[in-house]
Coordinates of C-alpha atoms in Angstrom, one line a residue:
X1 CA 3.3 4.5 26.2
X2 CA 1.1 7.0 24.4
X3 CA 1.2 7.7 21.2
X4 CA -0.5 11.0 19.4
X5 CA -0.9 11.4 15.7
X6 CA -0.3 14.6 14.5
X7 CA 0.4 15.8 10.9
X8 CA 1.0 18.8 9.6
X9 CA -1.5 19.3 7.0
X10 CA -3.6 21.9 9.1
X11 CA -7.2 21.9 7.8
X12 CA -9.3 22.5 10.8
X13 CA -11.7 18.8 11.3
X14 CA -15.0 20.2 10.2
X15 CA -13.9 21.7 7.0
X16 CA -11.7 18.7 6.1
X17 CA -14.7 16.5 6.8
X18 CA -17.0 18.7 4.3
X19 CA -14.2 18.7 1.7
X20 CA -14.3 14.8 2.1
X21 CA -18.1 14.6 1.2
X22 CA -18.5 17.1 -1.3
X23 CA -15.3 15.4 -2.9
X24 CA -17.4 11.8 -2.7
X25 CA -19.7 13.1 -4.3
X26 CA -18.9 14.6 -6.9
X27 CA -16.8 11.4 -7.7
X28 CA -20.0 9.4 -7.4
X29 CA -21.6 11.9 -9.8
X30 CA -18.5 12.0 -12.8
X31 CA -19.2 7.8 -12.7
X32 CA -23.2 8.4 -14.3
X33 CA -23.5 6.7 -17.6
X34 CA -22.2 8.4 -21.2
X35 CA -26.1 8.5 -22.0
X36 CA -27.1 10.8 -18.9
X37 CA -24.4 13.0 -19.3
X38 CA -25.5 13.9 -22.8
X39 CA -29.3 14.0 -21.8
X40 CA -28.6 16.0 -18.7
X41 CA -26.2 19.0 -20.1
X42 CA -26.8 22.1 -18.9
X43 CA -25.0 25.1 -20.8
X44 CA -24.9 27.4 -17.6
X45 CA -22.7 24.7 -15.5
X46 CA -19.2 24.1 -15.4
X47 CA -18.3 20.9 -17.5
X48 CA -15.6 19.9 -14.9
X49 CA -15.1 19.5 -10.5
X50 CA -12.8 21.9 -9.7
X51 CA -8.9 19.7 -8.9
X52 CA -9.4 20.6 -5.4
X53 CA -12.6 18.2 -4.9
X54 CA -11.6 15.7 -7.7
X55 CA -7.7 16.0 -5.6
X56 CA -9.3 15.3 -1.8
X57 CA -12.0 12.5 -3.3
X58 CA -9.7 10.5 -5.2
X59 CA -7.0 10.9 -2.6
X60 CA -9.6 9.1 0.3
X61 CA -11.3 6.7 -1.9
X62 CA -8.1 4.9 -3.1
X63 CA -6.6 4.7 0.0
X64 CA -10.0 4.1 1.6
X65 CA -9.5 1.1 -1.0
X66 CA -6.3 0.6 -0.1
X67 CA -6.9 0.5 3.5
X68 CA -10.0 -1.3 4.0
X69 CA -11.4 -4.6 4.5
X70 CA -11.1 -6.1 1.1
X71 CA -7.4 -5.4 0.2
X72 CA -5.9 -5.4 3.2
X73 CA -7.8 -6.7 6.1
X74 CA -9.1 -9.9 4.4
X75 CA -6.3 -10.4 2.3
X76 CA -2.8 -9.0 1.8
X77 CA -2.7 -8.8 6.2
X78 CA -3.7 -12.5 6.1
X79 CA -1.4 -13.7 3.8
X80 CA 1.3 -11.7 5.0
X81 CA 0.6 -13.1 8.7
X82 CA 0.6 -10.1 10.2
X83 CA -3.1 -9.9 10.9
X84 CA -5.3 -13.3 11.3
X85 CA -9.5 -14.3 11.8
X86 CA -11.0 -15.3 14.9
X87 CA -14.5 -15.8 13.0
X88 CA -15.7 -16.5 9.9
X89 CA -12.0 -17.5 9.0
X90 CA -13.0 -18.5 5.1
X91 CA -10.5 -15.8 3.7
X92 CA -7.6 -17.1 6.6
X93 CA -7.9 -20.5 4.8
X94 CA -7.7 -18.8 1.1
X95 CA -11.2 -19.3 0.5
X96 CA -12.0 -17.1 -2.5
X97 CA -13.6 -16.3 -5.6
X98 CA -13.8 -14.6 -8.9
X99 CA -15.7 -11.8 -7.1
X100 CA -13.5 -11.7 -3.8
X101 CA -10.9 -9.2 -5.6
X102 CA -13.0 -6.7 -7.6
X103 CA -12.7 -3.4 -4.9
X104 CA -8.9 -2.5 -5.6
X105 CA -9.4 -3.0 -9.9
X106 CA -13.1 -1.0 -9.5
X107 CA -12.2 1.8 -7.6
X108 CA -8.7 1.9 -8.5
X109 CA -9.4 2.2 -12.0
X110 CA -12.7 4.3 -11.6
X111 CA -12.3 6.3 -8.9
X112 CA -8.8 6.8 -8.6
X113 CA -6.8 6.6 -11.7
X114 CA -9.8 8.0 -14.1
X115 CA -9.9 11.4 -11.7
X116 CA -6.2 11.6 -12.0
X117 CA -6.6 11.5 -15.6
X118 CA -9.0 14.8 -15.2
X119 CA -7.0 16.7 -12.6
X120 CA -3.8 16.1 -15.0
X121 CA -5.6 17.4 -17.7
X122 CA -7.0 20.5 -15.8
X123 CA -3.5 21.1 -14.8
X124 CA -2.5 21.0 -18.3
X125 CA -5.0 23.2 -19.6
X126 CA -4.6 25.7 -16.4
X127 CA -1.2 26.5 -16.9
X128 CA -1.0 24.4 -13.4
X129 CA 1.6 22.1 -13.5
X130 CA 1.7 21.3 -9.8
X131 CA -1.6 19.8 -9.9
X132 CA -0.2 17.6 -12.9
X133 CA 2.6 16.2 -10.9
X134 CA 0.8 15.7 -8.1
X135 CA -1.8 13.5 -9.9
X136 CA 0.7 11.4 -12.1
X137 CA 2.5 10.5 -9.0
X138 CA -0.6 9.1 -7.2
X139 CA -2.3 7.2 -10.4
X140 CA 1.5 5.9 -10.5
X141 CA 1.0 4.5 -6.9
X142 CA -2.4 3.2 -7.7
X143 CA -1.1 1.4 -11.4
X144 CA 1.7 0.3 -8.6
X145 CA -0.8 -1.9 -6.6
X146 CA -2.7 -2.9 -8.9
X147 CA 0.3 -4.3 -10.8
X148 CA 1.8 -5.7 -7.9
X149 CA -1.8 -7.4 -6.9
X150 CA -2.8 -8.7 -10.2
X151 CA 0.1 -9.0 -12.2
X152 CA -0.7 -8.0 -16.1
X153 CA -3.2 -4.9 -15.8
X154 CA -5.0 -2.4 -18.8
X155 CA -2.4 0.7 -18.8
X156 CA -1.0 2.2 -21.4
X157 CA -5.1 2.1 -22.8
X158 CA -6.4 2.6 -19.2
X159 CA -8.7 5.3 -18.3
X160 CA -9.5 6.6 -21.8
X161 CA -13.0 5.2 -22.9
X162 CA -13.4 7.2 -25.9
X163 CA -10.9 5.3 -27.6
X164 CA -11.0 2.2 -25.6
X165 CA -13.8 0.5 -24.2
X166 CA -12.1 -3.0 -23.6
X167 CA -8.3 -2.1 -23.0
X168 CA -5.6 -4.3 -23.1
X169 CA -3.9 -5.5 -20.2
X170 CA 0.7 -4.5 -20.3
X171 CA 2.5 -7.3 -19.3
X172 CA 3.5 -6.4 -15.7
X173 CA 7.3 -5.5 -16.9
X174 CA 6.1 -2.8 -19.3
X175 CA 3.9 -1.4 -16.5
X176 CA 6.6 -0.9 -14.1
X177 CA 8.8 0.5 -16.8
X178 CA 6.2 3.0 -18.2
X179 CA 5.3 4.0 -14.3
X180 CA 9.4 4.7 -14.0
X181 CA 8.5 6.9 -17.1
X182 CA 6.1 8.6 -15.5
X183 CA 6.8 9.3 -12.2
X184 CA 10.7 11.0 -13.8
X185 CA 8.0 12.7 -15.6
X186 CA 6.2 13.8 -12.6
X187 CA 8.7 15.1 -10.4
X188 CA 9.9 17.3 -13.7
X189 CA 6.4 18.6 -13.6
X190 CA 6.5 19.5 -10.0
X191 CA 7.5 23.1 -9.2
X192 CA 7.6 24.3 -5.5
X193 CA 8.0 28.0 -6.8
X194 CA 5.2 27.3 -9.1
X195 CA 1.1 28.0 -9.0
X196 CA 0.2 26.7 -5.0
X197 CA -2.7 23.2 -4.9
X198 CA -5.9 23.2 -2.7
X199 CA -7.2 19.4 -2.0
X200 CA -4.2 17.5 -0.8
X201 CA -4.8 15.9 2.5
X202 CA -1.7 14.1 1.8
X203 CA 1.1 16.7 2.2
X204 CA -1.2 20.0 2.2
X205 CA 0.4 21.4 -0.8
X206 CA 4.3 20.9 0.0
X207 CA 5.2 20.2 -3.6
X208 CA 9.2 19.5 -2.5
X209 CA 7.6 16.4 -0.2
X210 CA 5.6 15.7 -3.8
X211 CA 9.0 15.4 -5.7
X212 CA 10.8 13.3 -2.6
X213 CA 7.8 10.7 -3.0
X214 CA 7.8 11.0 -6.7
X215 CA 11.8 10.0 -6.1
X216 CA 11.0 7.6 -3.2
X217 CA 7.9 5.5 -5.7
X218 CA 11.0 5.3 -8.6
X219 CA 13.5 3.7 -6.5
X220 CA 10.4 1.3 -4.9
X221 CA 9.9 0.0 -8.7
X222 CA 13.4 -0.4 -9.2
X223 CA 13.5 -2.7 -6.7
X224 CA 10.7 -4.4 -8.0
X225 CA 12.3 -5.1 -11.3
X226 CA 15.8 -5.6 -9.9
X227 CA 15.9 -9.5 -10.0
X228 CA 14.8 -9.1 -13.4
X229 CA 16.5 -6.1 -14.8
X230 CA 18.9 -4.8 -12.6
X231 CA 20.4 -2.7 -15.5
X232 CA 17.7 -0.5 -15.7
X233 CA 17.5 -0.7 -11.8
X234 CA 20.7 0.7 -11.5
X235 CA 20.1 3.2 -14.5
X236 CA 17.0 4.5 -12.7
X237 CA 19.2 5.3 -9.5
X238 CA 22.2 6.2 -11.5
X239 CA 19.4 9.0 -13.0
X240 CA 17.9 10.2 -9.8
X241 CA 21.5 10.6 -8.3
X242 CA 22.0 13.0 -11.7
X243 CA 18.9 15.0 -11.2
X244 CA 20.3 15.7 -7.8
X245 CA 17.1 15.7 -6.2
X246 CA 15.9 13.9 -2.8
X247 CA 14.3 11.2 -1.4
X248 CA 12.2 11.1 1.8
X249 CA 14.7 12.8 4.5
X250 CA 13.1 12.3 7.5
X251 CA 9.6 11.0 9.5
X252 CA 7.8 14.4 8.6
X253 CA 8.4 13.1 5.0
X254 CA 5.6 10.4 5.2
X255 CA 3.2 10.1 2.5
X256 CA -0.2 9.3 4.8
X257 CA -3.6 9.8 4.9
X258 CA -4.9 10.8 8.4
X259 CA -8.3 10.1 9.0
X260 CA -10.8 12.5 10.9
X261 CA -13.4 11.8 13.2
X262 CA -16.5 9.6 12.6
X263 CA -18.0 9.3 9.4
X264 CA -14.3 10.0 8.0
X265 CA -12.5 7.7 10.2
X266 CA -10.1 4.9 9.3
X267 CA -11.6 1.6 7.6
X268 CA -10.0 -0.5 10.3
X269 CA -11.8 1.7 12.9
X270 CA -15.1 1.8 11.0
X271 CA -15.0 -1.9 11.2
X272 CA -13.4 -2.9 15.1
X273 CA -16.4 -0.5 15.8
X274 CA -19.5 -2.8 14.8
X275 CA -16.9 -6.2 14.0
X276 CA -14.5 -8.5 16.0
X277 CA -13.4 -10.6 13.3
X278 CA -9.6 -9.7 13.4
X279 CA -6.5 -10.6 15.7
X280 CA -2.7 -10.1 15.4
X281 CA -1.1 -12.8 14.5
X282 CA 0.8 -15.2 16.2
X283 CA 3.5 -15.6 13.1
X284 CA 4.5 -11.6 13.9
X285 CA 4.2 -11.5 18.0
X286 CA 6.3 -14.6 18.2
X287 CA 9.0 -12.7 16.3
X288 CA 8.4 -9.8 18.4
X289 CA 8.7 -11.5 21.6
X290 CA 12.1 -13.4 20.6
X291 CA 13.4 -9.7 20.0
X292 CA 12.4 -7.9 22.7
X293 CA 10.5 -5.7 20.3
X294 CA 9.5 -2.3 22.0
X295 CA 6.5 -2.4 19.4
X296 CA 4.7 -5.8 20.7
X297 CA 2.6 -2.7 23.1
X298 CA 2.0 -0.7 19.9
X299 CA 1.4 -3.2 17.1
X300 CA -0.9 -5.4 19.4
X301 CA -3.6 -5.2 22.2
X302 CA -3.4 -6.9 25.7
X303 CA -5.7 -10.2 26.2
X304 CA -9.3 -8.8 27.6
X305 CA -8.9 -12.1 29.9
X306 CA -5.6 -12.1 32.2
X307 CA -2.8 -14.6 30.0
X308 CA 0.3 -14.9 31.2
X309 CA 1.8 -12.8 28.2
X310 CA -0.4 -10.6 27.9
X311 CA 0.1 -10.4 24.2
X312 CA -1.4 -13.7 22.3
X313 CA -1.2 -13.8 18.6
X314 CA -3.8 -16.1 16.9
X315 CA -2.5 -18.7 14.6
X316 CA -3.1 -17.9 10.3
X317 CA -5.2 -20.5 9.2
X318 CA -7.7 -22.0 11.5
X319 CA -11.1 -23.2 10.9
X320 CA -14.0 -21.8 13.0
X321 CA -14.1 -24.2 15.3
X322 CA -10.5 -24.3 16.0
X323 CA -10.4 -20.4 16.3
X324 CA -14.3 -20.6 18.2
X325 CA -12.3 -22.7 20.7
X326 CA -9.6 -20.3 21.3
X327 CA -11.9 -17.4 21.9
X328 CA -12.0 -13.6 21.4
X329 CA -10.9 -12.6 25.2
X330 CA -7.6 -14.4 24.9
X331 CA -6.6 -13.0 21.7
X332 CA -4.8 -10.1 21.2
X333 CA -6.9 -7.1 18.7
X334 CA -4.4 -5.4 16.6
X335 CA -2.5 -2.2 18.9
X336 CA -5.2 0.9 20.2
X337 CA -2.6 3.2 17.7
X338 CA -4.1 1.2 14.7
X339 CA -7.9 1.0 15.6
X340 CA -8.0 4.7 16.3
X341 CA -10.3 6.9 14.3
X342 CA -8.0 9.5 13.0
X343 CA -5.1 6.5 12.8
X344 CA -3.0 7.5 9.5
X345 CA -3.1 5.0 6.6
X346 CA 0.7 4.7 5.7
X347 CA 1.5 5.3 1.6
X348 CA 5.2 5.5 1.9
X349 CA 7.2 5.7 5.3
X350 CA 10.9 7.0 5.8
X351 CA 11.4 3.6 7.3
X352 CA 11.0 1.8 3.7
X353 CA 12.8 4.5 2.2
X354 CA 15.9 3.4 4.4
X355 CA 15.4 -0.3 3.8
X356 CA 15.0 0.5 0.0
X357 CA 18.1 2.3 -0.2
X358 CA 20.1 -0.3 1.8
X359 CA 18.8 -2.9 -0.4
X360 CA 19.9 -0.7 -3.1
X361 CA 23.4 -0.8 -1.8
X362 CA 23.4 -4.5 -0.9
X363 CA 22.8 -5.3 -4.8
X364 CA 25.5 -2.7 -5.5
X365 CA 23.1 0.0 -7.5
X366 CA 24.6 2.7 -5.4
X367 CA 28.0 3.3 -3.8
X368 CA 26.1 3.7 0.0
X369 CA 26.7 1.8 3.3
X370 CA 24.3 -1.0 3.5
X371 CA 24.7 -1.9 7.3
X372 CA 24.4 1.7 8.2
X373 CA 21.0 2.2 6.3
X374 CA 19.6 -0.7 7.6
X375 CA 20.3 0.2 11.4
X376 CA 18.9 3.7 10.5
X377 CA 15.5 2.1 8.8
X378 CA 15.2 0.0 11.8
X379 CA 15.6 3.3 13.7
X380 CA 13.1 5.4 11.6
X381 CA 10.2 2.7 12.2
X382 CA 10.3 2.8 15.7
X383 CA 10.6 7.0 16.1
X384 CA 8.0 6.7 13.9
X385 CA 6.0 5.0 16.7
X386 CA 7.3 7.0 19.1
X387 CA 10.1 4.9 20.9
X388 CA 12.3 7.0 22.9
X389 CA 16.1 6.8 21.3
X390 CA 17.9 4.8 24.1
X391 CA 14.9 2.0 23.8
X392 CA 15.8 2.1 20.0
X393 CA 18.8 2.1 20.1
X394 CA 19.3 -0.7 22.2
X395 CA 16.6 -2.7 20.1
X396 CA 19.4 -2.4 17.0
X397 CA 22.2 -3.6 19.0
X398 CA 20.9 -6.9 19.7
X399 CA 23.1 -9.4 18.4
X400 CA 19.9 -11.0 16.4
X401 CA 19.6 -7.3 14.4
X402 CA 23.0 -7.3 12.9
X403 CA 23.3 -6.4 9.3
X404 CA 24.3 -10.1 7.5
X405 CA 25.9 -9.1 4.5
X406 CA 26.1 -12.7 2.8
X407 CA 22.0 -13.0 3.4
X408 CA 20.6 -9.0 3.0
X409 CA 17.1 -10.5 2.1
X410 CA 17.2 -11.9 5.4
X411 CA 18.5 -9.3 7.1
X412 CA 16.2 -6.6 5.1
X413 CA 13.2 -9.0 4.6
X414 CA 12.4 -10.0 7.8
X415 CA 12.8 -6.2 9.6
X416 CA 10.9 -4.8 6.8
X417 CA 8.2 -6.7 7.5
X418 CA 8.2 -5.7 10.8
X419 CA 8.3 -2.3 9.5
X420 CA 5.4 -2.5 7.2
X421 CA 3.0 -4.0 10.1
X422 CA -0.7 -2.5 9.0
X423 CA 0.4 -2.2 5.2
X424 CA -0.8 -5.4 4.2
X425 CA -0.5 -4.6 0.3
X426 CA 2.8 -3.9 0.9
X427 CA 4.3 -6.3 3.1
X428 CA 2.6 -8.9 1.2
X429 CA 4.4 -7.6 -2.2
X430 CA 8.0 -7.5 0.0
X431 CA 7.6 -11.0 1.4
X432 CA 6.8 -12.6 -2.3
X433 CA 9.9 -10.9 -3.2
X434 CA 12.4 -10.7 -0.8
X435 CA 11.3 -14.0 0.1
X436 CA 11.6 -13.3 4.0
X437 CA 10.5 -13.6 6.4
X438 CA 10.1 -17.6 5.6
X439 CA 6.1 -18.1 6.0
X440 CA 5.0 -21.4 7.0
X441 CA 0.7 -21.7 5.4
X442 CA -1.3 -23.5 7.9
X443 CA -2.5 -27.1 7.1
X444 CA -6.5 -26.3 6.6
X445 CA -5.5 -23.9 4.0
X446 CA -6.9 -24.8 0.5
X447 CA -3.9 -24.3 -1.9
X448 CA -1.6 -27.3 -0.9
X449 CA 0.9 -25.9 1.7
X450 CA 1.0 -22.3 -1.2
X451 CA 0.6 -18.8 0.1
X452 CA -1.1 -16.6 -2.2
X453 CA 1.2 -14.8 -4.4
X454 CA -1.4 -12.6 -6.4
X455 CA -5.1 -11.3 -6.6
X456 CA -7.7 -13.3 -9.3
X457 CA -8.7 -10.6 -11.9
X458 CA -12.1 -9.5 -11.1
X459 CA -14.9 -12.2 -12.6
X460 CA -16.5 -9.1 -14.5
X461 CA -12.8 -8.5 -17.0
X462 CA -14.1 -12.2 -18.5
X463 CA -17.4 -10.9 -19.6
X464 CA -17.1 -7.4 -20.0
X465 CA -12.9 -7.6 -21.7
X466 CA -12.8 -11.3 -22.5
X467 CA -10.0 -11.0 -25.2
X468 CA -7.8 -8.9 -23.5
X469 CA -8.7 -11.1 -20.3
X470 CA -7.7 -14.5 -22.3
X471 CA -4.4 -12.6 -24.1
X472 CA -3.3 -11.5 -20.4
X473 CA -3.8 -15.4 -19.5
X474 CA -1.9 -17.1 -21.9
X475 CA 0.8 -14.4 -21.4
X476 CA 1.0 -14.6 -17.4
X477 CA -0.2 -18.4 -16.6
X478 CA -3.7 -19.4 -14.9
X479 CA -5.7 -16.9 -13.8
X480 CA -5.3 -18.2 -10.1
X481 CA -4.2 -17.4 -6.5
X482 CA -0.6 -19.5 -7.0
X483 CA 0.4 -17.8 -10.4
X484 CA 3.7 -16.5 -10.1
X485 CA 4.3 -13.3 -11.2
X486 CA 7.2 -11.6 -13.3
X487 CA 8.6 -9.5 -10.4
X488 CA 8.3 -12.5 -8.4
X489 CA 11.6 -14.6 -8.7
X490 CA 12.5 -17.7 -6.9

């Protein structure tokens, strides 16, 4: 099967590519100290980036971020089994530090929520509400990783230095209810008859896909807090059924980044080209072997020696001995779709927005048919891998893919996951909650038979915001990889 990535954002390579640097840059230059920017003033240059460049260069930084090694590759992959090491497997045994966790806070924070701040503000003062909307509804994605990584996070003070050089951290319940504030707030601010966008390498400017993600990102955190507060779960459906506006409709609606070519390609392609450290796992091709799973050929690579399979996932957890002896040849790489250059890093996929709604209607916050949902989320992921319908649609009518109303976290969970394959933040934060697929840690793993369930704050909040560090601590529980936290109910 071949698969070609196309989008519909049509900004020929080259330009895109000089949009991407000039956007870096600037970025790099907004982050110079307080002291150099009141040395260094010059009265005959614009005080501000234009929103296009902030737009493009906080769009590819956080979900460069997002993407990458640090987050997702040698972390929320591993822990979510869906990805495992074949060298240097310290991370694959849970093997970290104060310092192992810092990319997602630093860049999240200072690259991606701080330039949201500016281009919301520009759009405020340019009569350019579009731009506004835009912005809150991607700092509300980025607050929603961080949140769902760490737990507690600075964000009601966030992002505003003047007044607040050491913020205090929300308790993670307040976050997702002032990012459900926000993003209603967002989609009210979007107008598609409104002032056009230049920048967004996301949905090039379709400000009615904007409002379907700022929809899509409300009923995500709904879900979240469900277990918890499934009042205001239902009230934040109840709402968005009101406003009468959509959700993602279809595959074209998918929030992604896709890359370009060399220097611009995707992390996991920057790294497979000068790494090998990385295999599928053997927790996720066992399950797609004992389905019949037309995605085994797209998720995973063949063996570069002949194996009877074929496909060979590599066991979670080994030491590097144990996965020395097994070998890189007869091991299967992650699927040729993901280590492609211009491979799209997934945001938000019509897939989860069927699963999300049919979870939805499991819990009874909407009047919708949960079985038929689920069979048209398991649907959605594999036309979004281009499965031809009769392959899919005799995938979902396996006996072992029918709907189980009297266990929907099972039923939900564990296809989910499959969906999610590549979004390790994201699978990672549907496993801790949904509590399926059932994930079995290996024995060399450091944390007593535990998977982890969050990041460690970043070693630098203890020195540089020790109070609000210590407050968030005592609030939360031990600033450690096995903390529960609030979303996250047994």
């Amino acid at each position: 099967m071949v698969l070609t990535l196309t989008s519909d954002f049509n900004i020929p390579q080259m330009k895109t590519s000089k949009i991407y640097i000039v956007a870096v840059l600037l970025l790099s230059l907004a982050s110079c100290s307080k002291e150099l920017d009141d040395v260094n003033v010059n009265p005959n240059a614009t005080e501000n980036a234009q929103p296009d460049y902030l737009l493009t260069g906080a769009i590819k930084n956080t979900v460069d971020a997002y993407w990458g090694t640090t987050n997702n590759m040698n972390s929320s992959l591993l822990f979510a089994q869906q990805w495992a090491k074949v060298q240097y497997t310290e991370e694959d045994r849970f093997i970290y530090s104060n310092s192992s966790f810092t990319t997602l806070w630093s860049t999240g924070y200072s690259q991606g929520i701080n330039s949201f701040n500016k281009i919301i503000e520009q759009g405020n003062a340019t009569g350019n509400s579009n731009y506004s909307g835009v912005a809150l509804t991607l700092r509300s994605w980025v607050f929603l990783l961080l949140t769902d990584a760490y737990g507690d996070i600075p964000y009601s003070q966030a992002g505003n230095l003047k007044d607040f050089i050491t913020p205090a951290y929300d308790k993670q319940k307040d976050v997702y209810f002032g990012l459900l504030d926000d993003l209603k707030a967002a989609k009210a601010q979007l107008d598609p008859a409104g002032n056009s966008i230049s920048g967004d390498v996301i949905y090039n400017g379709n400000i009615d896909r904007w409002k379907k993600l700022a929809n899509s990102l409300r009923l995500r955190i709904a879900l979240r807090i469900a277990d918890r507060e499934p009042a205001k779960a239902k009230q934040v459906l109840d709402e968005i059924a009101a406003e009468g506006d959509a959700y993602l409709a279809d595959n074209t609606d998918i929030a992604q980044l896709i890359y370009q070519n060399s220097p611009q390609q995707n992390p996991v392609s920057a790294v497979f080209e000068t790494r090998d450290d990385y295999r599928i796992s053997k927790t996720i091709v066992d399950k797609l072997f004992s389905l019949t799973d037309p995605r085994l050929s797209i998720y995973a690579s063949k063996t570069q020696t002949a194996t009877p399979t074929e496909y060979v996932g590599l066991p979670n957890g080994l030491t590097n001995s144990e996965a020395s002896n097994l070998g890189f040849a007869k091991t299967s790489r992650p699927g040729a779709y993901f280590l492609a250059p211009l491979s799209p890093a997934v945001i938000f996929s019509y897939s989860e927005l069927l699963f999300d709604r049919a979870e939805a209607a499991a819990r009874g916050l909407t009047s919708d048919n949960p079985a038929t949902l689920y069979r048209q989320a398991i649907l959605a992921s594999l036309k979004q891998y281009g499965i031809a319908d009769a392959a899919a649609n005799a995938y979902a009518d396996q006996p072992a893919l029918q709907y189980d109303a009297a266990n929907y976290k099972k039923s939900i969970g564990e296809q989910k996951w499959l969906a999610l394959f590549g979004q390790g933040l994201e699978a990672w934060t549907e496993v801790r909650r949904l509590d399926y697929p059932q994930l079995t840690a290996s024995v060399n793993t450091v944390l007593n038979g535990q998977i982890p369930v969050r990041f460690i704050y970043p070693g630098t909040e203890q020195s540089l915001n020790g109070q609000s560090y210590a407050n968030a601590v005592a609030n939360q529980g031990p600033d450690v990889l096995t903390t529960r936290l609030w979303f996250d109910v047994k």
